[in-house]
PDB file of C-alpha atoms in Angstrom:
ATOM      1  CA  UNK G  25      -6.756  26.962   4.984  1.00 84.00           C
ATOM      2  CA  UNK G  26      -4.647  24.585   7.069  1.00 87.00           C
ATOM      3  CA  UNK G  27      -7.543  22.161   7.494  1.00 90.00           C
ATOM      4  CA  UNK G  28      -8.151  22.120   3.747  1.00 91.00           C
ATOM      5  CA  UNK G  29      -4.406  21.687   3.130  1.00 92.00           C
ATOM      6  CA  UNK G  30      -4.263  18.744   5.523  1.00 91.00           C
ATOM      7  CA  UNK G  31      -7.460  17.140   4.218  1.00 92.00           C
ATOM      8  CA  UNK G  32      -6.718  17.429   0.513  1.00 92.00           C
ATOM      9  CA  UNK G  33      -3.041  18.060  -0.231  1.00 93.00           C
ATOM     10  CA  UNK G  34      -1.456  16.006   2.557  1.00 93.00           C
ATOM     11  CA  UNK G  35      -3.864  13.105   2.157  1.00 92.00           C
ATOM     12  CA  UNK G  36      -2.919  12.814  -1.516  1.00 94.00           C
ATOM     13  CA  UNK G  37       0.793  13.367  -0.882  1.00 92.00           C
ATOM     14  CA  UNK G  38       1.001  10.752   1.855  1.00 92.00           C
ATOM     15  CA  UNK G  39      -0.967   8.073   0.012  1.00 92.00           C
ATOM     16  CA  UNK G  40       1.243   4.990   0.111  1.00 91.00           C
ATOM     17  CA  UNK G  41       3.625   6.483   2.700  1.00 92.00           C
ATOM     18  CA  UNK G  42       3.488   3.280   4.712  1.00 90.00           C
ATOM     19  CA  UNK G  43       5.965   1.656   2.338  1.00 89.00           C
ATOM     20  CA  UNK G  44       8.354   4.599   1.887  1.00 91.00           C
ATOM     21  CA  UNK G  45      11.903   4.386   3.176  1.00 91.00           C
ATOM     22  CA  UNK G  46      11.768   7.351   5.540  1.00 91.00           C
ATOM     23  CA  UNK G  47      15.439   8.310   5.630  1.00 90.00           C
ATOM     24  CA  UNK G  48      16.907  11.207   7.583  1.00 84.00           C
ATOM     25  CA  UNK G  49      16.814  11.750  11.341  1.00 76.00           C
ATOM     26  CA  UNK G  50      14.669  14.336  13.072  1.00 67.00           C
ATOM     27  CA  UNK G  51      13.532  15.850   9.799  1.00 67.00           C
ATOM     28  CA  UNK G  52      17.098  16.600   8.702  1.00 77.00           C
ATOM     29  CA  UNK G  53      18.345  15.169   5.437  1.00 83.00           C
ATOM     30  CA  UNK G  54      16.937  12.330   3.395  1.00 91.00           C
ATOM     31  CA  UNK G  55      13.269  12.074   2.593  1.00 93.00           C
ATOM     32  CA  UNK G  56      12.238  13.483   5.990  1.00 92.00           C
ATOM     33  CA  UNK G  57      14.201  16.666   5.327  1.00 91.00           C
ATOM     34  CA  UNK G  58      12.723  17.077   1.855  1.00 93.00           C
ATOM     35  CA  UNK G  59       9.189  16.578   3.169  1.00 94.00           C
ATOM     36  CA  UNK G  60       9.775  19.008   6.024  1.00 93.00           C
ATOM     37  CA  UNK G  61      11.086  21.704   3.664  1.00 93.00           C
ATOM     38  CA  UNK G  62       8.298  21.193   1.132  1.00 94.00           C
ATOM     39  CA  UNK G  63       5.664  21.314   3.870  1.00 94.00           C
ATOM     40  CA  UNK G  64       7.193  24.502   5.350  1.00 93.00           C
ATOM     41  CA  UNK G  65       7.159  26.223   1.950  1.00 92.00           C
ATOM     42  CA  UNK G  66       3.525  25.236   1.353  1.00 91.00           C
ATOM     43  CA  UNK G  67       2.313  26.365   4.767  1.00 91.00           C
ATOM     44  CA  UNK G  68       4.301  29.608   4.586  1.00 87.00           C
ATOM     45  CA  UNK G  69       2.690  30.400   1.256  1.00 84.00           C
ATOM     46  CA  UNK G  70      -0.773  29.533   2.601  1.00 85.00           C
ATOM     47  CA  UNK G  71      -0.333  31.685   5.680  1.00 78.00           C
ATOM     48  CA  UNK G  72      -0.162  34.955   3.759  1.00 73.00           C
ATOM     49  CA  UNK G  73      -2.679  37.310   5.287  1.00 64.00           C
ATOM     50  CA  UNK G  74      -3.585  38.915   1.989  1.00 68.00           C
ATOM     51  CA  UNK G  75      -3.355  37.593  -1.537  1.00 67.00           C
ATOM     52  CA  UNK G  76      -0.287  39.644  -2.378  1.00 73.00           C
ATOM     53  CA  UNK G  77       3.192  38.119  -2.669  1.00 77.00           C
ATOM     54  CA  UNK G  78       5.561  38.395   0.292  1.00 79.00           C
ATOM     55  CA  UNK G  79       8.952  39.980   0.189  1.00 85.00           C
ATOM     56  CA  UNK G  80      11.626  37.297  -0.390  1.00 85.00           C
ATOM     57  CA  UNK G  81      13.253  37.894   3.010  1.00 90.00           C
ATOM     58  CA  UNK G  82       9.913  37.665   4.825  1.00 87.00           C
ATOM     59  CA  UNK G  83       9.104  34.432   2.984  1.00 86.00           C
ATOM     60  CA  UNK G  84      12.501  32.935   3.889  1.00 90.00           C
ATOM     61  CA  UNK G  85      11.941  33.881   7.534  1.00 91.00           C
ATOM     62  CA  UNK G  86       8.474  32.283   7.570  1.00 89.00           C
ATOM     63  CA  UNK G  87       9.794  29.118   5.935  1.00 90.00           C
ATOM     64  CA  UNK G  88      12.609  28.900   8.502  1.00 92.00           C
ATOM     65  CA  UNK G  89      10.147  29.419  11.370  1.00 93.00           C
ATOM     66  CA  UNK G  90       7.805  26.795   9.913  1.00 92.00           C
ATOM     67  CA  UNK G  91      10.695  24.324   9.607  1.00 90.00           C
ATOM     68  CA  UNK G  92      11.676  24.867  13.246  1.00 92.00           C
ATOM     69  CA  UNK G  93       8.130  24.834  14.683  1.00 93.00           C
ATOM     70  CA  UNK G  94       5.818  23.224  12.097  1.00 93.00           C
ATOM     71  CA  UNK G  95       2.089  23.974  12.230  1.00 92.00           C
ATOM     72  CA  UNK G  96       1.551  20.509  10.765  1.00 94.00           C
ATOM     73  CA  UNK G  97       4.433  18.055  11.236  1.00 94.00           C
ATOM     74  CA  UNK G  98       4.200  15.886   8.128  1.00 94.00           C
ATOM     75  CA  UNK G  99       6.990  13.547   9.281  1.00 93.00           C
ATOM     76  CA  UNK G 100       5.209  12.768  12.558  1.00 94.00           C
ATOM     77  CA  UNK G 101       1.966  12.136  10.687  1.00 95.00           C
ATOM     78  CA  UNK G 102       3.715   9.704   8.333  1.00 95.00           C
ATOM     79  CA  UNK G 103       5.626   7.964  11.128  1.00 95.00           C
ATOM     80  CA  UNK G 104       2.356   7.606  13.104  1.00 96.00           C
ATOM     81  CA  UNK G 105       0.579   5.997  10.131  1.00 95.00           C
ATOM     82  CA  UNK G 106       3.510   3.669   9.485  1.00 96.00           C
ATOM     83  CA  UNK G 107       3.656   2.605  13.142  1.00 97.00           C
ATOM     84  CA  UNK G 108      -0.063   1.805  13.192  1.00 97.00           C
ATOM     85  CA  UNK G 109       0.358  -0.188   9.984  1.00 95.00           C
ATOM     86  CA  UNK G 110       3.325  -2.058  11.496  1.00 96.00           C
ATOM     87  CA  UNK G 111       1.051  -3.134  14.355  1.00 96.00           C
ATOM     88  CA  UNK G 112      -1.509  -4.396  11.855  1.00 94.00           C
ATOM     89  CA  UNK G 113       1.153  -6.358   9.983  1.00 94.00           C
ATOM     90  CA  UNK G 114       2.519  -7.923  13.159  1.00 94.00           C
ATOM     91  CA  UNK G 115      -0.999  -8.974  14.216  1.00 94.00           C
ATOM     92  CA  UNK G 116      -1.633 -10.810  10.924  1.00 90.00           C
ATOM     93  CA  UNK G 117      -2.086 -14.547  11.106  1.00 83.00           C
ATOM     94  CA  UNK G 118       0.876 -16.487   9.703  1.00 72.00           C
ATOM     95  CA  UNK G 119      -1.170 -19.046   7.856  1.00 69.00           C
ATOM     96  CA  UNK G 120      -3.200 -16.630   5.716  1.00 74.00           C
ATOM     97  CA  UNK G 121      -1.827 -17.014   2.193  1.00 76.00           C
ATOM     98  CA  UNK G 122      -2.562 -13.440   1.108  1.00 73.00           C
ATOM     99  CA  UNK G 123      -0.738 -11.807   4.009  1.00 79.00           C
ATOM    100  CA  UNK G 124       1.987 -14.359   4.723  1.00 82.00           C
ATOM    101  CA  UNK G 125       4.614 -12.693   2.527  1.00 85.00           C
ATOM    102  CA  UNK G 126       3.975  -9.231   3.942  1.00 85.00           C
ATOM    103  CA  UNK G 127       4.399 -10.410   7.508  1.00 88.00           C
ATOM    104  CA  UNK G 128       7.412 -12.506   6.531  1.00 88.00           C
ATOM    105  CA  UNK G 129       9.110  -9.491   4.910  1.00 89.00           C
ATOM    106  CA  UNK G 130       8.810  -7.506   8.139  1.00 91.00           C
ATOM    107  CA  UNK G 131       9.587 -10.271  10.629  1.00 90.00           C
ATOM    108  CA  UNK G 132      12.717 -11.394   8.753  1.00 91.00           C
ATOM    109  CA  UNK G 133      14.431  -8.012   9.238  1.00 92.00           C
ATOM    110  CA  UNK G 134      17.416  -8.170  11.557  1.00 91.00           C
ATOM    111  CA  UNK G 135      18.785  -5.558  13.936  1.00 90.00           C
ATOM    112  CA  UNK G 136      20.094  -3.009  13.279  1.00 92.00           C
ATOM    113  CA  UNK G 137      17.134  -2.271  11.055  1.00 90.00           C
ATOM    114  CA  UNK G 138      17.760  -0.463   7.768  1.00 88.00           C
ATOM    115  CA  UNK G 139      17.575   3.329   7.995  1.00 85.00           C
ATOM    116  CA  UNK G 140      14.067   4.556   7.317  1.00 90.00           C
ATOM    117  CA  UNK G 141      12.487   1.100   7.545  1.00 93.00           C
ATOM    118  CA  UNK G 142       8.993   0.559   8.898  1.00 94.00           C
ATOM    119  CA  UNK G 143      10.640  -0.669  12.116  1.00 95.00           C
ATOM    120  CA  UNK G 144      12.376   2.671  12.776  1.00 93.00           C
ATOM    121  CA  UNK G 145       9.864   3.617  15.507  1.00 94.00           C
ATOM    122  CA  UNK G 146       9.390   0.134  16.952  1.00 96.00           C
ATOM    123  CA  UNK G 147       9.643   0.012  20.751  1.00 95.00           C
ATOM    124  CA  UNK G 148      12.759  -1.544  22.248  1.00 95.00           C
ATOM    125  CA  UNK G 149      12.527  -5.310  21.981  1.00 95.00           C
ATOM    126  CA  UNK G 150      14.853  -8.283  22.313  1.00 95.00           C
ATOM    127  CA  UNK G 151      13.255 -10.407  19.608  1.00 94.00           C
ATOM    128  CA  UNK G 152      10.725 -10.215  16.815  1.00 94.00           C
ATOM    129  CA  UNK G 153       8.436 -12.493  18.854  1.00 94.00           C
ATOM    130  CA  UNK G 154       8.462  -9.955  21.666  1.00 96.00           C
ATOM    131  CA  UNK G 155       7.570  -7.170  19.203  1.00 96.00           C
ATOM    132  CA  UNK G 156       4.694  -9.302  17.873  1.00 95.00           C
ATOM    133  CA  UNK G 157       3.470  -9.782  21.448  1.00 97.00           C
ATOM    134  CA  UNK G 158       3.616  -5.996  21.940  1.00 98.00           C
ATOM    135  CA  UNK G 159       1.540  -5.494  18.781  1.00 97.00           C
ATOM    136  CA  UNK G 160      -1.151  -7.845  20.071  1.00 97.00           C
ATOM    137  CA  UNK G 161      -1.609  -5.527  23.057  1.00 98.00           C
ATOM    138  CA  UNK G 162      -3.638  -3.075  20.965  1.00 97.00           C
ATOM    139  CA  UNK G 163      -4.117  -0.525  23.760  1.00 97.00           C
ATOM    140  CA  UNK G 164      -0.404  -0.254  24.518  1.00 97.00           C
ATOM    141  CA  UNK G 165       0.392  -0.117  20.780  1.00 98.00           C
ATOM    142  CA  UNK G 166      -2.077   2.795  20.391  1.00 96.00           C
ATOM    143  CA  UNK G 167      -0.360   4.669  23.248  1.00 96.00           C
ATOM    144  CA  UNK G 168       3.012   4.234  21.519  1.00 96.00           C
ATOM    145  CA  UNK G 169       1.507   5.336  18.196  1.00 96.00           C
ATOM    146  CA  UNK G 170       0.040   8.481  19.743  1.00 96.00           C
ATOM    147  CA  UNK G 171       3.354   9.221  21.468  1.00 96.00           C
ATOM    148  CA  UNK G 172       4.870   9.684  18.008  1.00 95.00           C
ATOM    149  CA  UNK G 173       2.441  12.553  17.374  1.00 93.00           C
ATOM    150  CA  UNK G 174       2.736  14.022  20.875  1.00 91.00           C
ATOM    151  CA  UNK G 175       5.620  12.719  23.026  1.00 86.00           C
ATOM    152  CA  UNK G 176       4.253  14.624  26.060  1.00 84.00           C
ATOM    153  CA  UNK G 177       1.194  12.346  26.211  1.00 70.00           C
ATOM    154  CA  UNK G 178       3.019   9.010  26.130  1.00 62.00           C
TER     155      UNK G 178
END
């Protein structure tokens, strides 16, 4: 059930997530908090062992447990996709007419970056040129992207 949920429901839900303003820290508040709560309710409902409804207290407990230790962390999945897309944007050539404005929109952002921006997970850098250099090191960028999903394997 979880595989089907991830393959169908989450893929549709997260379509276009690369341009969302992902507000809220650590899944609390803002869009991250709403996504975390919605995801916990969905997974708790899916995890019923039989087709019968759960008692309200049992459902609340499962939702709380799922919020604290998610089976599928939707916020990490979204942040991972956005980080990979950021790398692609930063590797774009400046002189390509079709992509110039996209790259310009990202590279013109100034620190501190707006809350929830695509640069929220960017590695520490002193300048945008340094961040662009980081993005051109595709192997290192992939390690940082995967660290968003699993910080223990950074």
